Amino acid sequence: MARQVRLNYIYASSTTWERFDLACDQLGWARKSLVQQCLHAFFHKHHSFYQEAAIADAAAREMDEAEYYRILRDGSEEDLQRYTLGRPGFGVTPIDSVPFNPSGTAIQRTYNVITISNYNAVLLKVARIVDTGPMVQLVSRIIEQHFEAYWEKNYLPQIERDTNCSFR
């Protein structure tokens, strides 16, 4: 089953928005699908980090792993038990190097909902717990990182081949 995560806005640098728009316009990505792709790719690459973070967070709350998972899947962070053993140190996260985007209309676009798998929705909530920032900033930073990591390798070559009418 899939989950919907509501976001009012997404923030990104002008470079990321240019890349995002090119991927949509020239490669056929629907805007909603491309945001989903960014999240799926992020959690595919970093699932081990967030799995371990979830297990450590559940233990620090003295919660059973399955109960912790169900609460995040079916409820919210507010439904979790309070920490009884202190908040764990999660170490360097996969998005620590991505700065927060300042809020403001120049880099802000309205959004509605992201539909992702139950599992990735739980990992997204774990990532929010680890990151401690707002969900909008977390998703925005994941999108920034995605286009920084994959633009040159995955997106740009397809656009250039089409522009040059070439297979190489």
CSV table of C-alpha atoms in Angstrom, one decimal:
chain,number,residue,atom,x,y,z
A,1,MET,CA,0.0,0.0,0.0
A,2,ALA,CA,1.2,3.5,-0.7
A,3,ARG,CA,1.1,6.6,1.6
A,4,GLN,CA,0.6,10.2,0.8
A,5,VAL,CA,2.8,12.8,2.4
A,6,ARG,CA,1.4,16.3,2.2
A,7,LEU,CA,3.8,19.2,1.5
A,8,ASN,CA,2.7,22.7,0.9
A,9,TYR,CA,6.0,23.8,-0.7
A,10,ILE,CA,9.3,22.6,-2.0
A,11,TYR,CA,12.3,24.8,-1.9
A,12,ALA,CA,15.2,24.4,-4.3
A,13,SER,CA,18.0,26.5,-5.8
A,14,SER,CA,17.5,28.1,-9.2
A,15,THR,CA,19.9,25.6,-10.6
A,16,THR,CA,17.9,22.7,-9.2
A,17,TRP,CA,14.6,24.1,-10.5
A,18,GLU,CA,16.2,24.6,-14.0
A,19,ARG,CA,17.3,20.9,-14.0
A,20,PHE,CA,14.0,19.8,-12.6
A,21,ASP,CA,12.1,21.6,-15.3
A,22,LEU,CA,14.3,20.3,-18.1
A,23,ALA,CA,13.9,16.7,-16.8
A,24,CYS,CA,10.1,17.2,-16.9
A,25,ASP,CA,9.9,19.1,-20.2
A,26,GLN,CA,12.5,17.1,-22.2
A,27,LEU,CA,12.5,13.7,-20.6
A,28,GLY,CA,8.8,13.3,-20.0
A,29,TRP,CA,8.9,13.2,-16.2
A,30,ALA,CA,5.6,14.3,-14.5
A,31,ARG,CA,6.5,16.8,-11.8
A,32,LYS,CA,4.8,14.7,-9.1
A,33,SER,CA,6.6,11.5,-10.4
A,34,LEU,CA,10.0,13.2,-10.4
A,35,VAL,CA,9.7,14.2,-6.8
A,36,GLN,CA,8.7,10.6,-6.0
A,37,GLN,CA,11.7,9.4,-8.0
A,38,CYS,CA,14.0,11.6,-6.0
A,39,LEU,CA,12.7,10.1,-2.7
A,40,HIS,CA,12.8,6.5,-4.0
A,41,ALA,CA,16.4,6.9,-5.2
A,42,PHE,CA,17.5,8.5,-1.9
A,43,PHE,CA,16.0,5.7,0.2
A,44,HIS,CA,17.3,3.0,-2.1
A,45,LYS,CA,20.8,4.4,-1.7
A,46,HIS,CA,20.6,5.2,2.0
A,47,HIS,CA,18.2,2.7,3.4
A,48,SER,CA,20.9,1.0,5.6
A,49,PHE,CA,21.6,4.3,7.4
A,50,TYR,CA,17.9,5.0,8.1
A,51,GLN,CA,17.2,1.3,9.0
A,52,GLU,CA,19.9,1.5,11.7
A,53,ALA,CA,18.7,4.9,12.8
A,54,ALA,CA,15.2,3.6,13.2
A,55,ILE,CA,16.4,0.6,15.3
A,56,ALA,CA,18.5,2.9,17.5
A,57,ASP,CA,15.6,5.3,17.9
A,58,ALA,CA,13.2,2.6,18.8
A,59,ALA,CA,15.7,1.2,21.4
A,60,ALA,CA,16.2,4.6,22.9
A,61,ARG,CA,12.4,4.9,23.4
A,62,GLU,CA,12.3,1.3,24.7
A,63,MET,CA,9.9,0.3,22.0
A,64,ASP,CA,9.6,-2.9,20.1
A,65,GLU,CA,10.8,-2.5,16.5
A,66,ALA,CA,7.5,-3.6,15.0
A,67,GLU,CA,5.5,-1.3,17.2
A,68,TYR,CA,7.7,1.6,16.3
A,69,TYR,CA,7.3,0.8,12.6
A,70,ARG,CA,3.5,0.5,12.9
A,71,ILE,CA,3.2,3.8,14.7
A,72,LEU,CA,5.2,5.6,12.1
A,73,ARG,CA,3.4,3.9,9.3
A,74,ASP,CA,-0.1,4.4,10.6
A,75,GLY,CA,0.3,7.4,12.8
A,76,SER,CA,2.9,10.1,13.4
A,77,GLU,CA,6.0,10.9,15.4
A,78,GLU,CA,3.9,12.4,18.1
A,79,ASP,CA,2.5,9.0,18.8
A,80,LEU,CA,5.9,7.5,19.6
A,81,GLN,CA,6.9,7.0,23.2
A,82,ARG,CA,9.2,9.6,24.7
A,83,TYR,CA,12.8,8.8,24.9
A,84,THR,CA,13.6,6.9,28.1
A,85,LEU,CA,17.3,6.3,27.3
A,86,GLY,CA,18.1,9.7,25.8
A,87,ARG,CA,18.1,10.6,22.1
A,88,PRO,CA,20.6,8.5,20.2
A,89,GLY,CA,23.5,10.1,18.3
A,90,PHE,CA,22.9,9.2,14.7
A,91,GLY,CA,26.2,10.4,13.4
A,92,VAL,CA,26.7,12.1,10.0
A,93,THR,CA,23.6,11.7,7.9
A,94,PRO,CA,23.4,11.3,4.1
A,95,ILE,CA,22.1,14.9,3.8
A,96,ASP,CA,24.2,16.7,6.3
A,97,SER,CA,26.3,18.3,3.5
A,98,VAL,CA,23.1,19.8,1.9
A,99,PRO,CA,22.3,23.2,3.3
A,100,PHE,CA,18.8,24.3,4.2
A,101,ASN,CA,17.2,26.3,1.6
A,102,PRO,CA,16.0,29.7,2.8
A,103,SER,CA,12.3,30.0,2.6
A,104,GLY,CA,11.0,32.5,0.1
A,105,THR,CA,9.0,32.8,-3.0
A,106,ALA,CA,12.0,33.0,-5.3
A,107,ILE,CA,12.9,29.4,-4.7
A,108,GLN,CA,9.6,28.1,-3.5
A,109,ARG,CA,7.0,26.1,-5.5
A,110,THR,CA,3.7,25.0,-4.2
A,111,TYR,CA,3.1,21.3,-4.0
A,112,ASN,CA,0.4,19.0,-2.8
A,113,VAL,CA,1.1,15.3,-2.0
A,114,ILE,CA,3.9,12.8,-2.6
A,115,THR,CA,2.8,9.2,-2.9
A,116,ILE,CA,5.4,6.7,-1.8
A,117,SER,CA,5.4,3.2,-0.5
A,118,ASN,CA,4.6,2.5,3.1
A,119,TYR,CA,8.2,1.5,3.7
A,120,ASN,CA,9.7,4.7,2.2
A,121,ALA,CA,7.1,6.7,4.1
A,122,VAL,CA,8.3,5.2,7.3
A,123,LEU,CA,11.9,5.8,6.3
A,124,LEU,CA,11.0,9.5,5.5
A,125,LYS,CA,9.6,9.9,9.0
A,126,VAL,CA,12.7,8.3,10.5
A,127,ALA,CA,14.8,10.7,8.4
A,128,ARG,CA,12.8,13.6,9.7
A,129,ILE,CA,13.4,12.4,13.3
A,130,VAL,CA,17.1,12.1,12.6
A,131,ASP,CA,17.3,15.5,10.8
A,132,THR,CA,15.1,17.3,13.3
A,133,GLY,CA,14.2,20.0,10.7
A,134,PRO,CA,10.8,20.5,9.1
A,135,MET,CA,9.6,17.9,6.5
A,136,VAL,CA,9.5,20.5,3.8
A,137,GLN,CA,13.2,21.2,4.3
A,138,LEU,CA,14.0,17.5,4.4
A,139,VAL,CA,12.3,16.7,1.1
A,140,SER,CA,13.7,19.9,-0.4
A,141,ARG,CA,17.3,18.9,0.6
A,142,ILE,CA,16.8,15.4,-0.8
A,143,ILE,CA,15.7,16.9,-4.1
A,144,GLU,CA,18.7,19.2,-4.1
A,145,GLN,CA,21.0,16.3,-3.4
A,146,HIS,CA,19.4,14.1,-6.1
A,147,PHE,CA,20.0,16.6,-8.9
A,148,GLU,CA,23.5,17.3,-7.7
A,149,ALA,CA,24.3,13.6,-7.7
A,150,TYR,CA,22.5,12.4,-10.8
A,151,TRP,CA,22.2,15.4,-13.2
A,152,GLU,CA,25.5,14.9,-15.0
A,153,LYS,CA,25.3,11.1,-15.1
A,154,ASN,CA,21.6,10.3,-15.7
A,155,TYR,CA,19.6,13.3,-17.0
A,156,LEU,CA,22.0,15.6,-19.0
A,157,PRO,CA,23.3,12.8,-21.3
A,158,GLN,CA,19.8,12.1,-22.5
A,159,ILE,CA,19.0,15.7,-23.2
A,160,GLU,CA,22.3,16.3,-25.0
A,161,ARG,CA,21.8,13.2,-27.2
A,162,ASP,CA,18.4,14.5,-28.2
A,163,THR,CA,19.7,18.0,-28.8
A,164,ASN,CA,22.6,16.6,-31.0
A,165,CYS,CA,20.4,13.9,-32.7
A,166,SER,CA,23.0,11.4,-31.6
A,167,PHE,CA,23.1,8.0,-29.9
A,168,ARG,CA,26.4,8.7,-28.2
